[in-house]
Amino acid sequence: HTPQSLLDGMNLMQPNINTDPLIDGGIQDVTIFHQVTGILSSNSVIKGLLSFYNNGYLNLTIGSEVYPNGPNGEQTGAVTGFDGWNTVYIALNELGFNENGWQWDWTGTDHEGFDHTNTTALEDLVSILAHEAIHAKHNADFLTAFHANGMNMSDTRNWMIAQGYNTDYINAWFTV
């Protein structure tokens, strides 16, 4: 159940957003599936970031994988990346949820500067999904430019420069 404070009444009907990989037959996956789809169907910020995937050009898959803690004990809530040239994925860390759904309840400030001191685990999940939705939107921006330029990296880079994309942003996609 998603608290009303996390909802804004929006309805996300994205045929190109696949959340089925969150269900693999286990009860814990069913619970996290309902939490994630509840957030996706009700949060206009995340909906706006993912709205590009509704146009049919690219697909987004939301699933889960195990991401062990980093060398300094840091936790990874989720990862976003490509699965081929037409699909972007968001993978939630399976270490973050159990049969009761999302359980990681961080305290303190994360690497993005967000203070989790007074947040619940579910609010942290919303924060993670919003962060990953930004990455998914950036991936969609790049892949759209890539396809529009004949899947030619050099032409894509030149096009992005001509369109006024920030150099740091462009460098994230290309080796300088």
PDB file of C-alpha atoms in Angstrom:
ATOM      1  CA  HIS A   1       0.000   0.000   0.000  1.00  0.00           C
ATOM      2  CA  THR A   2       1.417   3.351  -1.074  1.00  0.00           C
ATOM      3  CA  PRO A   3       0.830   6.243   1.353  1.00  0.00           C
ATOM      4  CA  GLN A   4      -1.289   9.084  -0.052  1.00  0.00           C
ATOM      5  CA  SER A   5       1.605  11.493   0.503  1.00  0.00           C
ATOM      6  CA  LEU A   6       3.485   9.726  -2.304  1.00  0.00           C
ATOM      7  CA  LEU A   7       0.595   9.856  -4.760  1.00  0.00           C
ATOM      8  CA  ASP A   8      -0.737  12.637  -6.926  1.00  0.00           C
ATOM      9  CA  GLY A   9      -3.577  10.901  -8.747  1.00  0.00           C
ATOM     10  CA  MET A  10      -1.860  10.405 -12.123  1.00  0.00           C
ATOM     11  CA  ASN A  11      -2.483   7.212 -14.082  1.00  0.00           C
ATOM     12  CA  LEU A  12       0.463   5.718 -15.961  1.00  0.00           C
ATOM     13  CA  MET A  13      -0.621   3.530 -18.865  1.00  0.00           C
ATOM     14  CA  GLN A  14       2.643   2.854 -20.678  1.00  0.00           C
ATOM     15  CA  PRO A  15       2.408  -0.144 -23.044  1.00  0.00           C
ATOM     16  CA  ASN A  16       6.166  -0.003 -23.618  1.00  0.00           C
ATOM     17  CA  ILE A  17       7.033  -0.172 -19.928  1.00  0.00           C
ATOM     18  CA  ASN A  18       7.376  -3.797 -18.890  1.00  0.00           C
ATOM     19  CA  THR A  19       7.276  -4.525 -15.164  1.00  0.00           C
ATOM     20  CA  ASP A  20       6.623  -8.259 -15.589  1.00  0.00           C
ATOM     21  CA  PRO A  21      10.268  -9.187 -14.812  1.00  0.00           C
ATOM     22  CA  LEU A  22       9.567  -8.085 -11.232  1.00  0.00           C
ATOM     23  CA  ILE A  23       7.389 -11.194 -10.865  1.00  0.00           C
ATOM     24  CA  ASP A  24       9.148 -14.542 -11.086  1.00  0.00           C
ATOM     25  CA  GLY A  25       6.726 -16.537  -9.006  1.00  0.00           C
ATOM     26  CA  GLY A  26       7.929 -15.507  -5.562  1.00  0.00           C
ATOM     27  CA  ILE A  27       5.779 -13.644  -3.054  1.00  0.00           C
ATOM     28  CA  GLN A  28       8.518 -11.065  -2.466  1.00  0.00           C
ATOM     29  CA  ASP A  29       8.517 -10.223  -6.148  1.00  0.00           C
ATOM     30  CA  VAL A  30       4.722  -9.865  -6.187  1.00  0.00           C
ATOM     31  CA  THR A  31       4.888  -7.380  -3.308  1.00  0.00           C
ATOM     32  CA  ILE A  32       7.625  -5.251  -4.867  1.00  0.00           C
ATOM     33  CA  PHE A  33       5.755  -5.450  -8.199  1.00  0.00           C
ATOM     34  CA  HIS A  34       2.680  -3.887  -6.582  1.00  0.00           C
ATOM     35  CA  GLN A  35       4.770  -1.228  -4.845  1.00  0.00           C
ATOM     36  CA  VAL A  36       6.581  -0.250  -8.052  1.00  0.00           C
ATOM     37  CA  THR A  37       3.501  -0.289 -10.283  1.00  0.00           C
ATOM     38  CA  GLY A  38       1.611   1.707  -7.635  1.00  0.00           C
ATOM     39  CA  ILE A  39       4.330   4.369  -7.673  1.00  0.00           C
ATOM     40  CA  LEU A  40       4.571   4.373 -11.489  1.00  0.00           C
ATOM     41  CA  SER A  41       0.816   4.717 -11.874  1.00  0.00           C
ATOM     42  CA  SER A  42       0.508   7.592  -9.441  1.00  0.00           C
ATOM     43  CA  ASN A  43       3.597   9.799  -9.427  1.00  0.00           C
ATOM     44  CA  SER A  44       3.506  12.529 -12.092  1.00  0.00           C
ATOM     45  CA  VAL A  45       7.226  13.344 -11.810  1.00  0.00           C
ATOM     46  CA  ILE A  46       8.263   9.781 -12.570  1.00  0.00           C
ATOM     47  CA  LYS A  47       5.492   9.523 -15.171  1.00  0.00           C
ATOM     48  CA  GLY A  48       6.821  12.619 -16.920  1.00  0.00           C
ATOM     49  CA  LEU A  49      10.378  11.325 -16.942  1.00  0.00           C
ATOM     50  CA  LEU A  50       9.279   7.996 -18.412  1.00  0.00           C
ATOM     51  CA  SER A  51       6.633   9.373 -20.783  1.00  0.00           C
ATOM     52  CA  PHE A  52       8.894   9.043 -23.834  1.00  0.00           C
ATOM     53  CA  TYR A  53       8.597   5.271 -23.586  1.00  0.00           C
ATOM     54  CA  ASN A  54       4.905   5.589 -24.426  1.00  0.00           C
ATOM     55  CA  ASN A  55       5.593   6.611 -28.038  1.00  0.00           C
ATOM     56  CA  GLY A  56       6.584   3.127 -29.198  1.00  0.00           C
ATOM     57  CA  TYR A  57      10.152   3.837 -30.308  1.00  0.00           C
ATOM     58  CA  LEU A  58      11.936   2.442 -27.268  1.00  0.00           C
ATOM     59  CA  ASN A  59      11.038   0.019 -24.496  1.00  0.00           C
ATOM     60  CA  LEU A  60      11.703   0.157 -20.764  1.00  0.00           C
ATOM     61  CA  THR A  61      11.979  -2.966 -18.639  1.00  0.00           C
ATOM     62  CA  ILE A  62      11.893  -2.771 -14.847  1.00  0.00           C
ATOM     63  CA  GLY A  63      13.178  -5.854 -13.078  1.00  0.00           C
ATOM     64  CA  SER A  64      15.569  -6.869 -10.338  1.00  0.00           C
ATOM     65  CA  GLU A  65      19.074  -8.222  -9.874  1.00  0.00           C
ATOM     66  CA  VAL A  66      21.430  -8.704  -6.950  1.00  0.00           C
ATOM     67  CA  TYR A  67      24.000  -5.932  -6.504  1.00  0.00           C
ATOM     68  CA  PRO A  68      26.325  -6.668  -3.557  1.00  0.00           C
ATOM     69  CA  ASN A  69      27.467  -3.826  -1.335  1.00  0.00           C
ATOM     70  CA  GLY A  70      30.451  -1.870  -2.565  1.00  0.00           C
ATOM     71  CA  PRO A  71      33.935  -2.089  -1.051  1.00  0.00           C
ATOM     72  CA  ASN A  72      33.076   0.543   1.575  1.00  0.00           C
ATOM     73  CA  GLY A  73      29.708  -0.995   2.433  1.00  0.00           C
ATOM     74  CA  GLU A  74      27.741   1.341   0.170  1.00  0.00           C
ATOM     75  CA  GLN A  75      24.410   0.027  -1.041  1.00  0.00           C
ATOM     76  CA  THR A  76      23.177   0.237  -4.611  1.00  0.00           C
ATOM     77  CA  GLY A  77      19.412   0.636  -4.755  1.00  0.00           C
ATOM     78  CA  ALA A  78      19.087   0.182  -8.508  1.00  0.00           C
ATOM     79  CA  VAL A  79      20.962   0.363 -11.789  1.00  0.00           C
ATOM     80  CA  THR A  80      19.831   1.674 -15.186  1.00  0.00           C
ATOM     81  CA  GLY A  81      21.364   0.703 -18.517  1.00  0.00           C
ATOM     82  CA  PHE A  82      20.813  -0.534 -22.077  1.00  0.00           C
ATOM     83  CA  ASP A  83      19.599  -3.953 -23.101  1.00  0.00           C
ATOM     84  CA  GLY A  84      20.402  -3.674 -26.788  1.00  0.00           C
ATOM     85  CA  TRP A  85      19.723  -0.531 -28.837  1.00  0.00           C
ATOM     86  CA  ASN A  86      15.950  -0.450 -28.304  1.00  0.00           C
ATOM     87  CA  THR A  87      15.448  -1.293 -24.641  1.00  0.00           C
ATOM     88  CA  VAL A  88      16.484   0.464 -21.457  1.00  0.00           C
ATOM     89  CA  TYR A  89      16.277  -1.355 -18.141  1.00  0.00           C
ATOM     90  CA  ILE A  90      15.975  -0.368 -14.512  1.00  0.00           C
ATOM     91  CA  ALA A  91      17.031  -3.173 -12.174  1.00  0.00           C
ATOM     92  CA  LEU A  92      16.151  -2.834  -8.486  1.00  0.00           C
ATOM     93  CA  ASN A  93      18.606  -4.455  -6.093  1.00  0.00           C
ATOM     94  CA  GLU A  94      17.052  -7.656  -4.763  1.00  0.00           C
ATOM     95  CA  LEU A  95      18.949  -7.141  -1.515  1.00  0.00           C
ATOM     96  CA  GLY A  96      16.664  -4.147  -0.890  1.00  0.00           C
ATOM     97  CA  PHE A  97      13.374  -6.025  -0.646  1.00  0.00           C
ATOM     98  CA  ASN A  98      11.796  -9.123   0.845  1.00  0.00           C
ATOM     99  CA  GLU A  99       8.285 -10.605   1.104  1.00  0.00           C
ATOM    100  CA  ASN A 100       7.093  -7.334   2.683  1.00  0.00           C
ATOM    101  CA  GLY A 101       8.345  -5.253  -0.244  1.00  0.00           C
ATOM    102  CA  TRP A 102      11.050  -2.590  -0.243  1.00  0.00           C
ATOM    103  CA  GLN A 103      12.915  -2.660   3.086  1.00  0.00           C
ATOM    104  CA  TRP A 104      16.004  -0.505   2.755  1.00  0.00           C
ATOM    105  CA  ASP A 105      15.453   2.546   4.870  1.00  0.00           C
ATOM    106  CA  TRP A 106      18.560   4.693   4.517  1.00  0.00           C
ATOM    107  CA  THR A 107      19.541   7.351   6.985  1.00  0.00           C
ATOM    108  CA  GLY A 108      21.747  10.328   6.351  1.00  0.00           C
ATOM    109  CA  THR A 109      22.617  11.893   3.006  1.00  0.00           C
ATOM    110  CA  ASP A 110      23.166   9.814  -0.117  1.00  0.00           C
ATOM    111  CA  HIS A 111      25.706  10.440  -2.899  1.00  0.00           C
ATOM    112  CA  GLU A 112      23.181  12.691  -4.665  1.00  0.00           C
ATOM    113  CA  GLY A 113      22.843  14.951  -1.611  1.00  0.00           C
ATOM    114  CA  PHE A 114      19.355  13.759  -0.659  1.00  0.00           C
ATOM    115  CA  ASP A 115      18.815  13.545   3.107  1.00  0.00           C
ATOM    116  CA  HIS A 116      17.060  10.279   3.986  1.00  0.00           C
ATOM    117  CA  THR A 117      17.043  10.904   7.732  1.00  0.00           C
ATOM    118  CA  ASN A 118      13.270  11.341   7.989  1.00  0.00           C
ATOM    119  CA  THR A 119      12.117   9.105   5.141  1.00  0.00           C
ATOM    120  CA  THR A 120      10.437   5.711   5.205  1.00  0.00           C
ATOM    121  CA  ALA A 121      11.635   2.735   3.168  1.00  0.00           C
ATOM    122  CA  LEU A 122       8.809   3.315   0.671  1.00  0.00           C
ATOM    123  CA  GLU A 123       9.735   6.977   0.313  1.00  0.00           C
ATOM    124  CA  ASP A 124      13.308   5.838  -0.329  1.00  0.00           C
ATOM    125  CA  LEU A 125      11.978   3.559  -3.093  1.00  0.00           C
ATOM    126  CA  VAL A 126      10.213   6.548  -4.686  1.00  0.00           C
ATOM    127  CA  SER A 127      13.495   8.472  -4.507  1.00  0.00           C
ATOM    128  CA  ILE A 128      15.349   5.567  -6.146  1.00  0.00           C
ATOM    129  CA  LEU A 129      12.753   5.221  -8.908  1.00  0.00           C
ATOM    130  CA  ALA A 130      12.831   8.970  -9.585  1.00  0.00           C
ATOM    131  CA  HIS A 131      16.631   8.907  -9.774  1.00  0.00           C
ATOM    132  CA  GLU A 132      16.623   5.909 -12.122  1.00  0.00           C
ATOM    133  CA  ALA A 133      13.839   7.507 -14.211  1.00  0.00           C
ATOM    134  CA  ILE A 134      16.204  10.435 -14.840  1.00  0.00           C
ATOM    135  CA  HIS A 135      18.827   7.981 -16.099  1.00  0.00           C
ATOM    136  CA  ALA A 136      16.176   6.207 -18.215  1.00  0.00           C
ATOM    137  CA  LYS A 137      15.163   9.544 -19.763  1.00  0.00           C
ATOM    138  CA  HIS A 138      18.798  10.356 -20.546  1.00  0.00           C
ATOM    139  CA  ASN A 139      19.184   6.921 -22.131  1.00  0.00           C
ATOM    140  CA  ALA A 140      16.063   7.574 -24.225  1.00  0.00           C
ATOM    141  CA  ASP A 141      17.433  10.967 -25.322  1.00  0.00           C
ATOM    142  CA  PHE A 142      20.699   9.380 -26.439  1.00  0.00           C
ATOM    143  CA  LEU A 143      19.114   6.357 -28.139  1.00  0.00           C
ATOM    144  CA  THR A 144      16.654   8.578 -29.992  1.00  0.00           C
ATOM    145  CA  ALA A 145      19.503  10.728 -31.315  1.00  0.00           C
ATOM    146  CA  PHE A 146      21.483   7.580 -32.127  1.00  0.00           C
ATOM    147  CA  HIS A 147      18.635   6.071 -34.172  1.00  0.00           C
ATOM    148  CA  ALA A 148      17.856   9.418 -35.846  1.00  0.00           C
ATOM    149  CA  ASN A 149      21.482   9.582 -37.000  1.00  0.00           C
ATOM    150  CA  GLY A 150      21.561   6.131 -38.565  1.00  0.00           C
ATOM    151  CA  MET A 151      23.136   4.501 -35.495  1.00  0.00           C
ATOM    152  CA  ASN A 152      26.360   6.312 -36.367  1.00  0.00           C
ATOM    153  CA  MET A 153      28.220   7.427 -33.226  1.00  0.00           C
ATOM    154  CA  SER A 154      30.120  10.250 -34.922  1.00  0.00           C
ATOM    155  CA  ASP A 155      26.990  11.691 -36.526  1.00  0.00           C
ATOM    156  CA  THR A 156      25.117  11.331 -33.242  1.00  0.00           C
ATOM    157  CA  ARG A 157      27.828  13.192 -31.321  1.00  0.00           C
ATOM    158  CA  ASN A 158      27.932  15.986 -33.925  1.00  0.00           C
ATOM    159  CA  TRP A 159      24.142  16.256 -33.897  1.00  0.00           C
ATOM    160  CA  MET A 160      24.047  16.483 -30.096  1.00  0.00           C
ATOM    161  CA  ILE A 161      26.717  19.210 -30.173  1.00  0.00           C
ATOM    162  CA  ALA A 162      24.733  21.101 -32.829  1.00  0.00           C
ATOM    163  CA  GLN A 163      21.583  20.789 -30.701  1.00  0.00           C
ATOM    164  CA  GLY A 164      23.396  22.441 -27.784  1.00  0.00           C
ATOM    165  CA  TYR A 165      23.691  19.473 -25.465  1.00  0.00           C
ATOM    166  CA  ASN A 166      26.069  20.083 -22.549  1.00  0.00           C
ATOM    167  CA  THR A 167      29.617  18.778 -23.163  1.00  0.00           C
ATOM    168  CA  ASP A 168      29.623  16.808 -19.882  1.00  0.00           C
ATOM    169  CA  TYR A 169      26.346  15.174 -20.903  1.00  0.00           C
ATOM    170  CA  ILE A 170      27.689  14.285 -24.349  1.00  0.00           C
ATOM    171  CA  ASN A 171      30.916  12.914 -22.854  1.00  0.00           C
ATOM    172  CA  ALA A 172      28.892  10.471 -20.780  1.00  0.00           C
ATOM    173  CA  TRP A 173      27.990   8.707 -24.023  1.00  0.00           C
ATOM    174  CA  PHE A 174      31.219   9.060 -25.980  1.00  0.00           C
ATOM    175  CA  THR A 175      34.896   8.485 -25.367  1.00  0.00           C
ATOM    176  CA  VAL A 176      36.591  11.836 -25.800  1.00  0.00           C
TER     177      VAL A 176
END
